[in-house]
Short mmCIF file of N, CA and C in Angstrom, two decimals:
data_model
loop_
_atom_site.label_atom_id
_atom_site.label_comp_id
_atom_site.label_asym_id
_atom_site.label_seq_id
_atom_site.Cartn_x
_atom_site.Cartn_y
_atom_site.Cartn_z
N MET A 19 150.49 115.81 138.05
CA MET A 19 150.18 116.77 139.09
C MET A 19 150.48 118.13 138.66
N ARG A 20 149.48 119.05 138.80
CA ARG A 20 149.62 120.43 138.30
C ARG A 20 150.42 121.32 139.31
N CYS A 21 151.39 122.01 138.73
CA CYS A 21 152.34 122.81 139.55
C CYS A 21 151.53 123.99 140.28
N PRO A 22 151.64 124.12 141.55
CA PRO A 22 150.90 125.12 142.28
C PRO A 22 151.44 126.54 141.92
N PHE A 23 152.66 126.67 141.34
CA PHE A 23 153.26 127.86 141.03
C PHE A 23 152.95 128.52 139.69
N CYS A 24 153.09 127.50 138.66
CA CYS A 24 152.89 128.06 137.23
C CYS A 24 151.75 127.32 136.59
N ALA A 25 151.06 126.37 137.24
CA ALA A 25 149.93 125.70 136.70
C ALA A 25 150.28 124.75 135.58
N HIS A 26 151.58 124.43 135.35
CA HIS A 26 152.02 123.51 134.34
C HIS A 26 151.52 122.11 134.71
N GLU A 27 151.09 121.36 133.70
CA GLU A 27 150.43 119.99 134.00
C GLU A 27 151.35 118.92 134.47
N ASP A 28 152.64 118.91 134.27
CA ASP A 28 153.46 117.83 134.47
C ASP A 28 154.53 118.19 135.53
N SER A 29 154.75 117.26 136.48
CA SER A 29 155.78 117.40 137.40
C SER A 29 156.51 116.00 137.61
N GLN A 30 157.73 116.09 138.12
CA GLN A 30 158.37 114.82 138.27
C GLN A 30 158.52 114.52 139.73
N VAL A 31 158.34 113.26 140.20
CA VAL A 31 158.44 112.79 141.55
C VAL A 31 159.87 112.73 141.84
N LYS A 32 160.44 113.36 142.84
CA LYS A 32 161.82 113.36 143.21
C LYS A 32 162.06 112.33 144.41
N ASP A 33 161.08 112.24 145.33
CA ASP A 33 161.22 111.40 146.56
C ASP A 33 159.88 111.06 146.96
N SER A 34 159.74 109.75 147.34
CA SER A 34 158.51 109.32 148.02
C SER A 34 158.78 108.54 149.19
N ARG A 35 157.89 108.79 150.32
CA ARG A 35 158.02 108.07 151.52
C ARG A 35 156.74 108.09 152.30
N PRO A 36 156.57 107.03 153.15
CA PRO A 36 155.28 107.02 153.83
C PRO A 36 155.39 108.08 155.03
N THR A 37 154.25 108.60 155.48
CA THR A 37 154.17 109.55 156.60
C THR A 37 154.38 108.66 157.82
N GLU A 38 154.55 109.37 159.00
CA GLU A 38 154.90 108.67 160.20
C GLU A 38 153.65 107.80 160.58
N ASP A 39 152.41 108.02 160.33
CA ASP A 39 151.33 107.31 160.63
C ASP A 39 151.05 106.15 159.72
N GLY A 40 151.73 106.16 158.56
CA GLY A 40 151.65 105.22 157.49
C GLY A 40 150.29 105.23 156.74
N ALA A 41 149.54 106.27 156.98
CA ALA A 41 148.25 106.39 156.32
C ALA A 41 148.37 106.99 154.99
N SER A 42 149.47 107.64 154.65
CA SER A 42 149.59 108.26 153.39
C SER A 42 151.03 108.27 152.85
N ILE A 43 151.17 108.70 151.65
CA ILE A 43 152.55 108.74 151.00
C ILE A 43 152.90 110.20 150.80
N ARG A 44 154.07 110.69 151.17
CA ARG A 44 154.52 111.94 151.00
C ARG A 44 155.43 112.01 149.79
N ARG A 45 155.11 112.83 148.76
CA ARG A 45 155.96 112.90 147.56
C ARG A 45 156.47 114.35 147.37
N ARG A 46 157.76 114.36 147.10
CA ARG A 46 158.47 115.64 146.73
C ARG A 46 158.41 115.69 145.23
N ARG A 47 157.90 116.74 144.64
CA ARG A 47 157.83 116.88 143.23
C ARG A 47 158.60 118.10 142.72
N GLN A 48 158.88 118.06 141.46
CA GLN A 48 159.58 119.23 140.87
C GLN A 48 158.78 119.44 139.51
N CYS A 49 158.43 120.73 139.28
CA CYS A 49 157.66 121.09 138.09
C CYS A 49 158.69 121.00 136.86
N GLU A 50 158.24 120.41 135.80
CA GLU A 50 159.10 120.29 134.55
C GLU A 50 159.27 121.58 133.83
N ASP A 51 158.39 122.53 134.11
CA ASP A 51 158.42 123.82 133.39
C ASP A 51 159.24 124.92 134.15
N CYS A 52 158.81 125.14 135.37
CA CYS A 52 159.42 126.26 136.10
C CYS A 52 160.55 125.78 137.15
N GLY A 53 160.57 124.42 137.34
CA GLY A 53 161.59 123.88 138.19
C GLY A 53 161.24 124.06 139.77
N ALA A 54 160.07 124.66 140.06
CA ALA A 54 159.77 124.77 141.51
C ALA A 54 159.46 123.33 142.20
N ARG A 55 159.78 123.29 143.46
CA ARG A 55 159.61 122.00 144.20
C ARG A 55 158.38 122.17 145.15
N PHE A 56 157.66 121.09 145.25
CA PHE A 56 156.41 121.14 146.12
C PHE A 56 156.26 119.76 146.67
N THR A 57 155.43 119.65 147.79
CA THR A 57 155.06 118.32 148.38
C THR A 57 153.65 118.12 148.13
N THR A 58 153.27 116.80 147.86
CA THR A 58 151.98 116.31 147.78
C THR A 58 151.81 115.13 148.76
N PHE A 59 150.65 114.83 149.24
CA PHE A 59 150.33 113.69 150.03
C PHE A 59 149.21 112.85 149.34
N GLU A 60 149.41 111.53 149.24
CA GLU A 60 148.36 110.67 148.71
C GLU A 60 147.87 109.76 149.81
N ARG A 61 146.53 109.60 149.86
CA ARG A 61 145.90 108.86 150.88
C ARG A 61 145.01 107.83 150.22
N VAL A 62 144.86 106.65 150.77
CA VAL A 62 143.94 105.65 150.21
C VAL A 62 142.57 106.09 150.60
N GLN A 63 141.59 106.02 149.60
CA GLN A 63 140.27 106.36 149.89
C GLN A 63 139.49 105.15 149.41
N LEU A 64 138.86 104.41 150.41
CA LEU A 64 138.17 103.17 150.21
C LEU A 64 136.83 103.43 149.46
N ARG A 65 136.13 104.46 149.86
CA ARG A 65 134.89 104.77 149.15
C ARG A 65 134.47 106.27 149.28
N GLU A 66 133.68 106.61 148.46
CA GLU A 66 133.09 108.09 148.48
C GLU A 66 132.18 108.07 149.66
N LEU A 67 132.41 109.07 150.55
CA LEU A 67 131.51 109.27 151.71
C LEU A 67 130.68 110.47 151.54
N THR A 68 129.39 110.41 151.90
CA THR A 68 128.55 111.53 151.92
C THR A 68 128.10 111.87 153.34
N VAL A 69 128.14 112.99 153.81
CA VAL A 69 127.75 113.47 155.12
C VAL A 69 126.35 114.02 155.04
N VAL A 70 125.58 113.40 155.92
CA VAL A 70 124.06 113.84 155.96
C VAL A 70 123.97 114.82 157.14
N LYS A 71 123.73 116.08 156.70
CA LYS A 71 123.74 117.14 157.68
C LYS A 71 122.28 117.36 158.21
N SER A 72 122.10 118.38 158.98
CA SER A 72 120.71 118.69 159.53
C SER A 72 119.80 118.92 158.36
N GLU A 73 118.61 118.68 158.52
CA GLU A 73 117.54 118.88 157.50
C GLU A 73 117.82 118.09 156.29
N ASN A 74 118.50 116.95 156.38
CA ASN A 74 118.82 115.97 155.26
C ASN A 74 119.71 116.62 154.18
N ARG A 75 120.32 117.71 154.42
CA ARG A 75 121.31 118.18 153.42
C ARG A 75 122.47 117.31 153.27
N ARG A 76 122.98 117.07 152.11
CA ARG A 76 124.16 116.21 151.88
C ARG A 76 125.25 116.87 151.24
N GLU A 77 126.46 116.51 151.74
CA GLU A 77 127.62 117.12 151.10
C GLU A 77 128.76 115.99 151.15
N PRO A 78 129.67 116.03 150.26
CA PRO A 78 130.82 115.07 150.27
C PRO A 78 131.73 115.25 151.55
N PHE A 79 132.13 114.09 152.03
CA PHE A 79 133.04 114.12 153.26
C PHE A 79 134.33 114.86 152.76
N ASP A 80 134.80 115.76 153.65
CA ASP A 80 135.97 116.61 153.45
C ASP A 80 136.89 116.43 154.66
N ARG A 81 138.03 115.69 154.42
CA ARG A 81 138.89 115.56 155.54
C ARG A 81 139.52 116.84 156.02
N MET A 82 139.72 117.75 155.08
CA MET A 82 140.31 119.10 155.50
C MET A 82 139.33 119.86 156.31
N LYS A 83 138.02 119.73 156.14
CA LYS A 83 137.04 120.39 157.07
C LYS A 83 137.16 119.71 158.40
N LEU A 84 137.20 118.42 158.45
CA LEU A 84 137.41 117.68 159.76
C LEU A 84 138.73 118.17 160.49
N GLU A 85 139.81 118.28 159.70
CA GLU A 85 141.09 118.66 160.17
C GLU A 85 141.01 120.05 160.78
N ARG A 86 140.27 121.04 160.14
CA ARG A 86 140.17 122.43 160.49
C ARG A 86 139.40 122.45 161.90
N SER A 87 138.34 121.66 162.11
CA SER A 87 137.57 121.64 163.26
C SER A 87 138.43 121.11 164.38
N VAL A 88 139.15 120.01 164.26
CA VAL A 88 139.98 119.46 165.29
C VAL A 88 141.05 120.49 165.60
N SER A 89 141.71 121.10 164.60
CA SER A 89 142.78 121.98 164.82
C SER A 89 142.29 123.20 165.58
N THR A 90 141.12 123.64 165.27
CA THR A 90 140.63 124.84 166.04
C THR A 90 140.37 124.49 167.50
N ALA A 91 139.95 123.32 167.84
CA ALA A 91 139.77 122.96 169.22
C ALA A 91 141.02 122.70 169.86
N LEU A 92 142.04 122.27 169.18
CA LEU A 92 143.40 122.05 169.80
C LEU A 92 144.30 123.22 169.69
N ARG A 93 143.93 124.37 169.21
CA ARG A 93 144.69 125.53 169.05
C ARG A 93 145.40 125.90 170.34
N LYS A 94 146.75 126.13 170.33
CA LYS A 94 147.49 126.38 171.42
C LYS A 94 147.56 125.37 172.63
N ARG A 95 147.29 124.17 172.22
CA ARG A 95 147.33 123.09 173.19
C ARG A 95 148.51 122.22 172.87
N PRO A 96 149.17 121.64 173.98
CA PRO A 96 150.38 120.82 173.83
C PRO A 96 150.10 119.49 173.30
N VAL A 97 149.57 119.37 172.04
CA VAL A 97 149.38 118.07 171.52
C VAL A 97 150.18 118.01 170.17
N ALA A 98 151.00 116.89 170.03
CA ALA A 98 151.78 116.77 168.86
C ALA A 98 151.02 116.55 167.63
N GLN A 99 151.49 117.08 166.53
CA GLN A 99 150.79 116.94 165.23
C GLN A 99 150.59 115.48 164.91
N GLU A 100 151.56 114.64 165.20
CA GLU A 100 151.40 113.21 164.86
C GLU A 100 150.15 112.60 165.57
N ARG A 101 149.96 113.00 166.78
CA ARG A 101 148.71 112.37 167.37
C ARG A 101 147.46 112.92 166.89
N ILE A 102 147.44 114.22 166.35
CA ILE A 102 146.30 114.82 165.67
C ILE A 102 146.03 113.97 164.40
N ASP A 103 147.13 113.85 163.57
CA ASP A 103 147.06 113.00 162.28
C ASP A 103 146.50 111.66 162.57
N LYS A 104 147.01 110.97 163.68
CA LYS A 104 146.45 109.69 163.96
C LYS A 104 144.99 109.65 164.26
N LEU A 105 144.58 110.65 164.92
CA LEU A 105 143.11 110.83 165.35
C LEU A 105 142.27 110.99 163.96
N LEU A 106 142.78 111.85 163.15
CA LEU A 106 142.00 112.21 161.87
C LEU A 106 141.98 110.87 161.05
N SER A 107 143.16 110.26 160.84
CA SER A 107 143.19 109.05 160.05
C SER A 107 142.34 107.96 160.64
N SER A 108 142.26 107.82 161.94
CA SER A 108 141.44 106.77 162.58
C SER A 108 139.96 107.05 162.33
N ILE A 109 139.56 108.22 162.42
CA ILE A 109 138.11 108.59 162.23
C ILE A 109 137.77 108.31 160.74
N GLN A 110 138.61 108.77 159.83
CA GLN A 110 138.33 108.58 158.37
C GLN A 110 138.23 107.03 158.06
N ARG A 111 139.24 106.27 158.64
CA ARG A 111 139.25 104.88 158.37
C ARG A 111 138.06 104.16 158.93
N GLN A 112 137.58 104.62 160.05
CA GLN A 112 136.38 104.00 160.68
C GLN A 112 135.22 104.25 159.80
N LEU A 113 135.19 105.44 159.27
CA LEU A 113 133.99 105.91 158.45
C LEU A 113 134.03 105.01 157.16
N GLU A 114 135.17 104.89 156.53
CA GLU A 114 135.31 104.24 155.20
C GLU A 114 135.09 102.82 155.29
N THR A 115 135.45 102.17 156.51
CA THR A 115 135.29 100.67 156.67
C THR A 115 133.92 100.29 157.28
N SER A 116 133.09 101.36 157.49
CA SER A 116 131.82 101.07 158.20
C SER A 116 130.85 100.40 157.20
N GLY A 117 131.16 100.39 155.92
CA GLY A 117 130.24 99.79 154.94
C GLY A 117 129.12 100.73 154.41
N GLU A 118 129.00 101.92 155.02
CA GLU A 118 127.95 102.84 154.67
C GLU A 118 128.59 103.87 153.71
N SER A 119 127.87 104.26 152.80
CA SER A 119 128.25 105.38 151.92
C SER A 119 127.83 106.73 152.40
N GLU A 120 126.80 106.75 153.28
CA GLU A 120 126.37 107.91 153.90
C GLU A 120 126.46 107.87 155.40
N VAL A 121 126.96 108.97 155.98
CA VAL A 121 127.17 109.03 157.48
C VAL A 121 126.57 110.35 158.03
N ALA A 122 125.99 110.20 159.04
CA ALA A 122 125.37 111.39 159.84
C ALA A 122 126.41 112.30 160.34
N ALA A 123 126.29 113.49 160.22
CA ALA A 123 127.31 114.48 160.70
C ALA A 123 127.37 114.35 162.25
N SER A 124 126.31 113.96 162.93
CA SER A 124 126.33 113.73 164.44
C SER A 124 127.21 112.52 164.72
N THR A 125 127.25 111.51 163.85
CA THR A 125 128.16 110.37 164.09
C THR A 125 129.55 110.84 164.06
N ILE A 126 129.95 111.64 163.09
CA ILE A 126 131.38 112.22 162.96
C ILE A 126 131.62 113.06 164.20
N GLY A 127 130.64 113.94 164.61
CA GLY A 127 130.78 114.77 165.79
C GLY A 127 131.08 113.88 167.06
N GLU A 128 130.38 112.78 167.17
CA GLU A 128 130.61 112.01 168.35
C GLU A 128 132.03 111.30 168.32
N MET A 129 132.43 110.86 167.15
CA MET A 129 133.77 110.30 166.96
C MET A 129 134.92 111.25 167.33
N VAL A 130 134.69 112.53 166.90
CA VAL A 130 135.72 113.57 167.21
C VAL A 130 135.61 113.86 168.71
N MET A 131 134.47 113.92 169.25
CA MET A 131 134.28 114.12 170.78
C MET A 131 135.09 113.04 171.56
N ASN A 132 134.93 111.78 171.15
CA ASN A 132 135.61 110.74 171.85
C ASN A 132 137.07 110.82 171.63
N GLY A 133 137.49 111.12 170.49
CA GLY A 133 139.00 111.26 170.24
C GLY A 133 139.53 112.37 171.01
N LEU A 134 138.93 113.54 171.04
CA LEU A 134 139.48 114.69 171.71
C LEU A 134 139.48 114.44 173.30
N LYS A 135 138.48 113.73 173.74
CA LYS A 135 138.41 113.44 175.09
C LYS A 135 139.67 112.70 175.52
N ALA A 136 140.20 111.76 174.69
CA ALA A 136 141.37 111.01 175.03
C ALA A 136 142.66 111.86 174.82
N LEU A 137 142.57 112.85 173.97
CA LEU A 137 143.83 113.61 173.63
C LEU A 137 143.96 114.71 174.65
N ASP A 138 142.95 115.58 174.82
CA ASP A 138 143.11 116.86 175.58
C ASP A 138 141.74 117.27 176.06
N THR A 139 141.53 117.43 177.34
CA THR A 139 140.24 117.78 177.87
C THR A 139 139.81 119.17 177.61
N VAL A 140 140.77 120.03 177.44
CA VAL A 140 140.45 121.52 177.11
C VAL A 140 139.91 121.52 175.78
N ALA A 141 140.52 120.85 174.79
CA ALA A 141 140.07 120.76 173.36
C ALA A 141 138.70 120.08 173.32
N TYR A 142 138.56 119.03 174.17
CA TYR A 142 137.21 118.36 174.24
C TYR A 142 136.13 119.33 174.67
N ILE A 143 136.35 120.14 175.64
CA ILE A 143 135.35 121.10 176.07
C ILE A 143 135.16 122.23 174.99
N ARG A 144 136.18 122.65 174.42
CA ARG A 144 136.10 123.63 173.30
C ARG A 144 135.22 123.04 172.13
N PHE A 145 135.54 121.84 171.67
CA PHE A 145 134.72 121.20 170.54
C PHE A 145 133.33 121.05 171.04
N ALA A 146 133.05 120.61 172.22
CA ALA A 146 131.76 120.35 172.79
C ALA A 146 130.92 121.70 172.81
N SER A 147 131.58 122.76 173.11
CA SER A 147 130.85 124.06 173.12
C SER A 147 130.25 124.44 171.79
N VAL A 148 130.84 124.01 170.72
CA VAL A 148 130.33 124.33 169.41
C VAL A 148 129.29 123.23 168.99
N TYR A 149 129.83 121.96 169.14
CA TYR A 149 129.00 120.79 168.77
C TYR A 149 127.72 120.69 169.50
N LYS A 150 127.77 120.94 170.79
CA LYS A 150 126.56 120.96 171.59
C LYS A 150 125.87 122.26 171.79
N ASP A 151 126.35 123.21 171.02
CA ASP A 151 125.68 124.55 170.95
C ASP A 151 125.48 125.25 172.31
N PHE A 152 126.57 125.41 173.09
CA PHE A 152 126.48 126.11 174.39
C PHE A 152 125.94 127.53 174.17
N ARG A 153 125.05 127.91 174.99
CA ARG A 153 124.38 129.33 174.85
C ARG A 153 124.89 130.26 175.92
N GLU A 154 125.31 129.83 177.11
CA GLU A 154 125.79 130.74 178.13
C GLU A 154 126.90 130.06 178.94
N ALA A 155 127.45 130.82 179.79
CA ALA A 155 128.62 130.33 180.62
C ALA A 155 128.22 129.14 181.46
N LYS A 156 126.93 129.11 181.88
CA LYS A 156 126.43 128.00 182.81
C LYS A 156 126.64 126.64 182.05
N ASP A 157 126.39 126.64 180.71
CA ASP A 157 126.55 125.44 179.90
C ASP A 157 127.94 124.83 179.99
N PHE A 158 128.93 125.85 179.87
CA PHE A 158 130.36 125.42 179.98
C PHE A 158 130.66 124.88 181.38
N GLU A 159 130.21 125.51 182.35
CA GLU A 159 130.42 125.23 183.76
C GLU A 159 129.82 123.78 183.96
N ASP A 160 128.59 123.45 183.58
CA ASP A 160 127.99 122.23 183.83
C ASP A 160 128.70 121.02 183.06
N PHE A 161 129.20 121.35 181.85
CA PHE A 161 129.89 120.30 181.11
C PHE A 161 131.26 120.11 181.64
N ALA A 162 131.98 121.18 182.09
CA ALA A 162 133.30 121.11 182.73
C ALA A 162 133.26 120.25 183.96
N VAL A 163 132.14 120.45 184.76
CA VAL A 163 131.99 119.66 185.99
C VAL A 163 131.84 118.16 185.73
N THR A 164 131.07 117.90 184.64
CA THR A 164 130.89 116.41 184.31
C THR A 164 132.20 115.82 183.79
N VAL A 165 133.02 116.59 183.06
CA VAL A 165 134.26 116.15 182.55
C VAL A 165 135.13 115.91 183.76
N GLY A 166 135.17 116.89 184.63
CA GLY A 166 136.10 116.75 185.91
C GLY A 166 135.73 115.52 186.76
N GLU A 167 134.43 115.19 186.84
CA GLU A 167 133.97 114.06 187.62
C GLU A 167 134.45 112.78 186.95
N ALA A 168 134.24 112.74 185.70
CA ALA A 168 134.62 111.60 184.91
C ALA A 168 136.08 111.36 184.95
N ALA A 169 136.99 112.36 185.04
CA ALA A 169 138.35 112.31 185.13
C ALA A 169 138.83 111.72 186.47
N ARG A 170 138.11 112.03 187.52
CA ARG A 170 138.39 111.54 188.89
C ARG A 170 138.07 110.12 189.03
N GLU A 171 137.15 109.58 188.23
CA GLU A 171 136.71 108.19 188.45
C GLU A 171 137.69 107.13 188.00
#
């Protein structure tokens, strides 16, 4: 593993342990050249996924991009990081075990919408505003009313 401080090629693993959700391994490393310590995470990747975007553009699946989207929707919301990590791991696991090497961006969007709906309704509405391309305040109002009605049922 390359050192992020001095770019030396070799580092030594000092400690390894599973993360709370059990979906990855956290490793503490020390650079053999400069002695700096840093943390890496290893995740199981079952298959290479390609996301099919609008107009049939394709790009590799990027968990960090998914994490940024979810984190933006959840900004300043009282949701524990552990629950966010579980949501992200669940979505990635579902995609990898689906048997498909290509997945539509809309499928991922719907999975995120369903996950956020269960986590936090404000984050759900925030994500929906971008995902469903709200154009004016009335779009927010209409969507919020349907969310409120569904919560009362």
